[in-house]
Structure formats: C-alpha cells, structure tokens
Amino acid sequence: MVVDDSVVIRGLISRWIGSEPDMVVAASLRTGLDAVNQLERVNPDVAVLDIEMPELDGISALPLLLAKKRNLIIIMASTLTRRNAEISFKALSLGASDYIPKPESTREATAAETFHHDLIQKIRSLGAKVRRTATQSPPLAPTLDRPREFSARPAAGSAAAADAPRVQHASAARAFDRVIDRGPAGLDDTGHPARPRDRSVSGADHATHAADLHDDSR
C-alpha cells in the first residue's frame, strides 16, 4: 500500500513495485486518513507511508494503522527523514519497521535510482519476514498425559498380554504422580488405583476377634 499526497511520487513508487514479479500494489492512497479508513478492505502486508500529508499526517496515522493490524510493516518515506533525525526516531518508537529518505527532486537521476533500489530491497526483506511468520505453525502445547507403559495391563496369559507395553521405569510413574500432585498411588489387580482400606471394625468382626483370642488363651 502506497500512501503519499504527491501524485508524482505515488505514481513512481507504484510503478516500481508493480514491475517486481513478487510484489503487487494493494492500493495507492493520497492521505493518512484514507489509509486508516481502507486498511481493513485492502489488507496489505507492507505500507509505504509519507509523513507530510493533508487531513492526517504519517506520524498520526502510524499508530492508528498498527492498532488495526498489529503485524503491518510500515516504511516511512519522506524528505524529512534525511534532515530531521528526531522525526525518524519518533516514527520508529511508534512502531514503524524502517524509514527511507525520498530524494529532494525526482529530477536527480542518481538519487532517484538509489531511492528506487533501497525501497524495493526494504519492502522485499521486511515483507518476507511477514510471510515466514504467517506460515509458521504455533508450537504444540505440552501435555501431561500418563506415559503408555503405565497404562493398565491385561491379565497374564491373555491374547492382549503379549502386546502390552512393559513397565520398565516404575520410579518415573511415581515421579509423574508427584508432578500432578496426586501422590504415589497403589494399583489393584485390574491396574486401577486401589481404594484405601476401611480400618474400622464392625461389631460382628469385633465379636469374632474376641472369640479367637479366648480360644488362644486356653
């Protein structure tokens, strides 16, 4: 997206970009306000943004554009960037990706050619970073699933027993239980956590126990 109030500069930059086989001019706009209003419709990867423009200048439009599209690459292009370092630093502090000085006059052949070459290089380099970021898959979140070797095993002698994974690291299972704050847990014959034993003694059991003690005392 090219944003510049000069029809000559806007036309030159658009032609330069359009002549590159890997670039397309998404829009050519006259003011910063036009850029802000049409950003969502145009959805460019890179914006070449002038500083001195009517209605809304480049410095004012810069944060508004980034608020609508956080990963937008913005290259500030203005004659002011050559003469006034403070404006260049302010643009960078507001989120501009880079800046490039425009020639004082397009009649300066050498200056125009340098501007042409540097601008295309910046667009290609910064635009490639956007494409790489878009194609990268987010890392998978770590899971806390139990290791396969600690799953319940089939009964010995069954057909599935031969395929069951062997428990080779019992200490790892205990460490896993501590990580998930469950504590070491015993397993019953089916491989499921054993329920705690009921240590209470019923009245019938107490009577039987007393009778056994009486017989033993004889």
CSV table of C-alpha atoms in Angstrom, one decimal:
chain,number,residue,atom,x,y,z
A,1,MET,CA,0.0,0.0,0.0
A,2,VAL,CA,1.5,3.4,-1.1
A,3,VAL,CA,0.4,6.4,0.8
A,4,ASP,CA,1.6,9.8,-0.4
A,5,ASP,CA,0.0,13.1,-1.2
A,6,SER,CA,2.3,13.7,-4.2
A,7,VAL,CA,0.8,12.2,-7.3
A,8,VAL,CA,4.2,12.0,-8.9
A,9,ILE,CA,5.9,10.1,-6.0
A,10,ARG,CA,2.8,7.9,-5.6
A,11,GLY,CA,2.9,7.0,-9.2
A,12,LEU,CA,6.6,6.3,-9.3
A,13,ILE,CA,6.6,4.1,-6.2
A,14,SER,CA,3.5,2.2,-7.6
A,15,ARG,CA,5.2,1.6,-10.9
A,16,TRP,CA,8.4,0.4,-9.3
A,17,ILE,CA,6.5,-2.1,-7.0
A,18,GLY,CA,4.2,-3.2,-9.8
A,19,SER,CA,7.2,-4.1,-12.0
A,20,GLU,CA,8.6,-6.6,-9.5
A,21,PRO,CA,7.4,-10.1,-10.2
A,22,ASP,CA,6.9,-10.9,-6.5
A,23,MET,CA,5.1,-7.7,-5.5
A,24,VAL,CA,1.6,-6.3,-6.0
A,25,VAL,CA,0.4,-2.7,-5.3
A,26,ALA,CA,-2.7,-3.3,-3.0
A,27,ALA,CA,-3.7,0.4,-3.0
A,28,SER,CA,-2.4,3.9,-3.9
A,29,LEU,CA,-3.8,6.5,-1.5
A,30,ARG,CA,-3.4,10.2,-1.0
A,31,THR,CA,-3.7,10.8,2.7
A,32,GLY,CA,-3.2,9.0,6.1
A,33,LEU,CA,-6.9,9.2,6.7
A,34,ASP,CA,-7.6,7.2,3.5
A,35,ALA,CA,-5.1,4.6,4.6
A,36,VAL,CA,-6.7,4.2,8.0
A,37,ASN,CA,-10.2,4.0,6.6
A,38,GLN,CA,-9.3,1.5,3.9
A,39,LEU,CA,-6.8,-0.7,5.7
A,40,GLU,CA,-9.2,-3.5,6.5
A,41,ARG,CA,-10.5,-3.7,3.0
A,42,VAL,CA,-7.1,-3.5,1.3
A,43,ASN,CA,-5.3,-5.7,4.0
A,44,PRO,CA,-1.7,-5.0,2.8
A,45,ASP,CA,1.4,-6.7,4.2
A,46,VAL,CA,3.6,-3.5,3.8
A,47,ALA,CA,2.7,0.2,3.7
A,48,VAL,CA,5.0,2.9,2.3
A,49,LEU,CA,3.9,5.9,4.3
A,50,ASP,CA,4.7,9.5,3.7
A,51,ILE,CA,5.0,11.9,6.7
A,52,GLU,CA,3.7,15.3,5.4
A,53,MET,CA,0.1,14.8,4.2
A,54,PRO,CA,-3.2,16.6,4.5
A,55,GLU,CA,-6.0,15.6,6.7
A,56,LEU,CA,-3.9,13.1,8.7
A,57,ASP,CA,-0.1,13.1,8.5
A,58,GLY,CA,2.0,9.9,8.6
A,59,ILE,CA,3.1,10.2,12.2
A,60,SER,CA,-0.5,10.5,13.3
A,61,ALA,CA,-1.7,7.7,11.0
A,62,LEU,CA,1.1,5.3,12.1
A,63,PRO,CA,-0.4,4.2,15.5
A,64,LEU,CA,-3.9,4.0,14.1
A,65,LEU,CA,-2.8,1.7,11.3
A,66,LEU,CA,-0.9,-0.6,13.7
A,67,ALA,CA,-4.0,-0.6,16.1
A,68,LYS,CA,-6.0,-2.1,13.2
A,69,LYS,CA,-3.3,-4.5,12.0
A,70,ARG,CA,-0.5,-5.2,14.5
A,71,ASN,CA,1.8,-7.0,12.2
A,72,LEU,CA,1.6,-4.4,9.4
A,73,ILE,CA,5.1,-3.5,8.1
A,74,ILE,CA,5.3,0.3,7.8
A,75,ILE,CA,8.2,2.0,6.0
A,76,MET,CA,8.2,5.8,6.5
A,77,ALA,CA,9.3,7.6,3.3
A,78,SER,CA,9.9,11.3,3.4
A,79,THR,CA,12.4,14.0,2.7
A,80,LEU,CA,12.0,14.9,6.4
A,81,THR,CA,13.8,11.7,7.4
A,82,ARG,CA,17.0,13.0,5.9
A,83,ARG,CA,17.0,16.4,7.6
A,84,ASN,CA,15.4,15.6,10.9
A,85,ALA,CA,16.5,12.6,12.8
A,86,GLU,CA,14.0,13.3,15.6
A,87,ILE,CA,11.1,12.6,13.3
A,88,SER,CA,12.7,9.3,12.1
A,89,PHE,CA,13.3,8.2,15.7
A,90,LYS,CA,9.7,9.1,16.7
A,91,ALA,CA,8.3,7.1,13.8
A,92,LEU,CA,10.4,4.0,14.9
A,93,SER,CA,9.3,4.5,18.5
A,94,LEU,CA,5.7,4.5,17.4
A,95,GLY,CA,6.1,1.1,15.6
A,96,ALA,CA,7.5,1.9,12.1
A,97,SER,CA,9.6,-1.0,10.8
A,98,ASP,CA,12.0,1.2,8.9
A,99,TYR,CA,12.4,4.5,7.2
A,100,ILE,CA,13.8,5.7,3.9
A,101,PRO,CA,14.6,9.3,2.7
A,102,LYS,CA,13.0,10.4,-0.5
A,103,PRO,CA,15.1,12.4,-3.0
A,104,GLU,CA,14.6,16.2,-2.8
A,105,SER,CA,13.7,16.1,-6.5
A,106,THR,CA,12.8,13.2,-8.9
A,107,ARG,CA,15.0,15.0,-11.5
A,108,GLU,CA,18.1,13.8,-9.6
A,109,ALA,CA,18.7,10.6,-11.6
A,110,THR,CA,21.2,9.1,-9.2
A,111,ALA,CA,19.2,10.0,-6.1
A,112,ALA,CA,16.0,8.6,-7.6
A,113,GLU,CA,17.7,5.4,-8.6
A,114,THR,CA,19.2,5.0,-5.1
A,115,PHE,CA,15.7,5.6,-3.6
A,116,HIS,CA,14.2,3.1,-6.0
A,117,HIS,CA,16.7,0.4,-5.2
A,118,ASP,CA,16.7,0.8,-1.4
A,119,LEU,CA,12.9,1.0,-1.2
A,120,ILE,CA,12.4,-2.3,-3.2
A,121,GLN,CA,15.0,-4.0,-1.0
A,122,LYS,CA,13.4,-2.9,2.2
A,123,ILE,CA,9.9,-4.0,1.0
A,124,ARG,CA,11.2,-7.4,-0.1
A,125,SER,CA,13.2,-8.0,3.1
A,126,LEU,CA,10.5,-6.9,5.6
A,127,GLY,CA,7.7,-8.5,3.6
A,128,ALA,CA,9.5,-11.8,3.6
A,129,LYS,CA,9.5,-11.8,7.5
A,130,VAL,CA,5.7,-11.3,7.5
A,131,ARG,CA,5.2,-14.3,5.2
A,132,ARG,CA,7.6,-16.5,7.2
A,133,THR,CA,5.7,-15.6,10.4
A,134,ALA,CA,2.3,-16.4,8.8
A,135,THR,CA,3.4,-19.8,7.6
A,136,GLN,CA,5.0,-21.0,10.8
A,137,SER,CA,2.8,-23.3,12.9
A,138,PRO,CA,2.4,-22.5,16.6
A,139,PRO,CA,4.2,-24.9,18.9
A,140,LEU,CA,2.1,-27.7,20.3
A,141,ALA,CA,1.3,-27.2,24.0
A,142,PRO,CA,2.9,-29.8,26.2
A,143,THR,CA,0.5,-32.4,27.5
A,144,LEU,CA,0.5,-34.1,30.9
A,145,ASP,CA,-0.8,-37.5,29.7
A,146,ARG,CA,0.5,-40.6,31.5
A,147,PRO,CA,3.3,-42.5,29.7
A,148,ARG,CA,1.9,-45.5,27.8
A,149,GLU,CA,4.0,-48.0,29.9
A,150,PHE,CA,1.9,-47.2,32.9
A,151,SER,CA,-1.5,-48.0,31.4
A,152,ALA,CA,-3.5,-50.9,32.8
A,153,ARG,CA,-2.1,-54.3,31.6
A,154,PRO,CA,-4.3,-57.2,30.5
A,155,ALA,CA,-4.4,-60.3,32.7
A,156,ALA,CA,-1.4,-62.6,32.3
A,157,GLY,CA,-1.9,-65.3,29.7
A,158,SER,CA,-4.5,-63.3,27.7
A,159,ALA,CA,-4.1,-62.7,24.0
A,160,ALA,CA,-3.6,-59.0,24.6
A,161,ALA,CA,-0.9,-59.5,27.2
A,162,ALA,CA,1.8,-60.2,24.6
A,163,ASP,CA,1.2,-56.7,23.1
A,164,ALA,CA,1.0,-54.8,26.3
A,165,PRO,CA,3.9,-52.4,27.0
A,166,ARG,CA,6.3,-53.4,29.8
A,167,VAL,CA,6.7,-51.3,32.9
A,168,GLN,CA,10.4,-50.6,32.9
A,169,HIS,CA,10.6,-47.4,34.9
A,170,ALA,CA,8.4,-47.6,38.0
A,171,SER,CA,10.2,-44.7,39.5
A,172,ALA,CA,9.1,-42.5,36.6
A,173,ALA,CA,5.5,-43.4,37.4
A,174,ARG,CA,5.9,-42.3,41.0
A,175,ALA,CA,7.6,-39.0,39.8
A,176,PHE,CA,4.7,-38.4,37.4
A,177,ASP,CA,2.2,-38.9,40.3
A,178,ARG,CA,4.1,-36.3,42.3
A,179,VAL,CA,4.0,-33.8,39.4
A,180,ILE,CA,0.3,-33.9,39.1
A,181,ASP,CA,0.0,-33.7,42.9
A,182,ARG,CA,-1.7,-37.0,43.3
A,183,GLY,CA,1.0,-38.7,45.3
A,184,PRO,CA,2.1,-42.4,44.8
A,185,ALA,CA,-1.0,-44.5,44.3
A,186,GLY,CA,-1.2,-48.3,44.7
A,187,LEU,CA,-2.9,-50.3,42.0
A,188,ASP,CA,-5.3,-53.2,42.5
A,189,ASP,CA,-5.2,-56.4,40.4
A,190,THR,CA,-7.0,-54.7,37.5
A,191,GLY,CA,-4.5,-51.9,37.2
A,192,HIS,CA,-6.8,-49.2,38.7
A,193,PRO,CA,-5.9,-47.2,41.8
A,194,ALA,CA,-6.8,-49.2,44.9
A,195,ARG,CA,-9.2,-47.8,47.3
A,196,PRO,CA,-8.0,-47.1,50.9
A,197,ARG,CA,-8.9,-49.9,53.2
A,198,ASP,CA,-11.6,-49.3,55.7
A,199,ARG,CA,-9.8,-49.7,59.0
A,200,SER,CA,-13.0,-49.6,61.1
A,201,VAL,CA,-14.1,-52.8,62.7
A,202,SER,CA,-17.7,-53.8,62.7
A,203,GLY,CA,-19.4,-55.2,65.7
A,204,ALA,CA,-19.5,-58.7,64.2
A,205,ASP,CA,-15.8,-58.7,63.4
A,206,HIS,CA,-15.1,-57.5,66.9
A,207,ALA,CA,-17.0,-60.4,68.4
A,208,THR,CA,-15.3,-62.9,66.2
A,209,HIS,CA,-11.9,-61.4,67.1
A,210,ALA,CA,-12.7,-61.7,70.8
A,211,ALA,CA,-13.7,-65.3,70.4
A,212,ASP,CA,-10.4,-66.1,68.7
A,213,LEU,CA,-8.5,-64.5,71.5
A,214,HIS,CA,-10.5,-66.5,74.0
A,215,ASP,CA,-9.7,-69.8,72.2
A,216,ASP,CA,-6.0,-69.0,72.0
A,217,SER,CA,-5.8,-68.3,75.8
A,218,ARG,CA,-6.9,-71.8,76.6
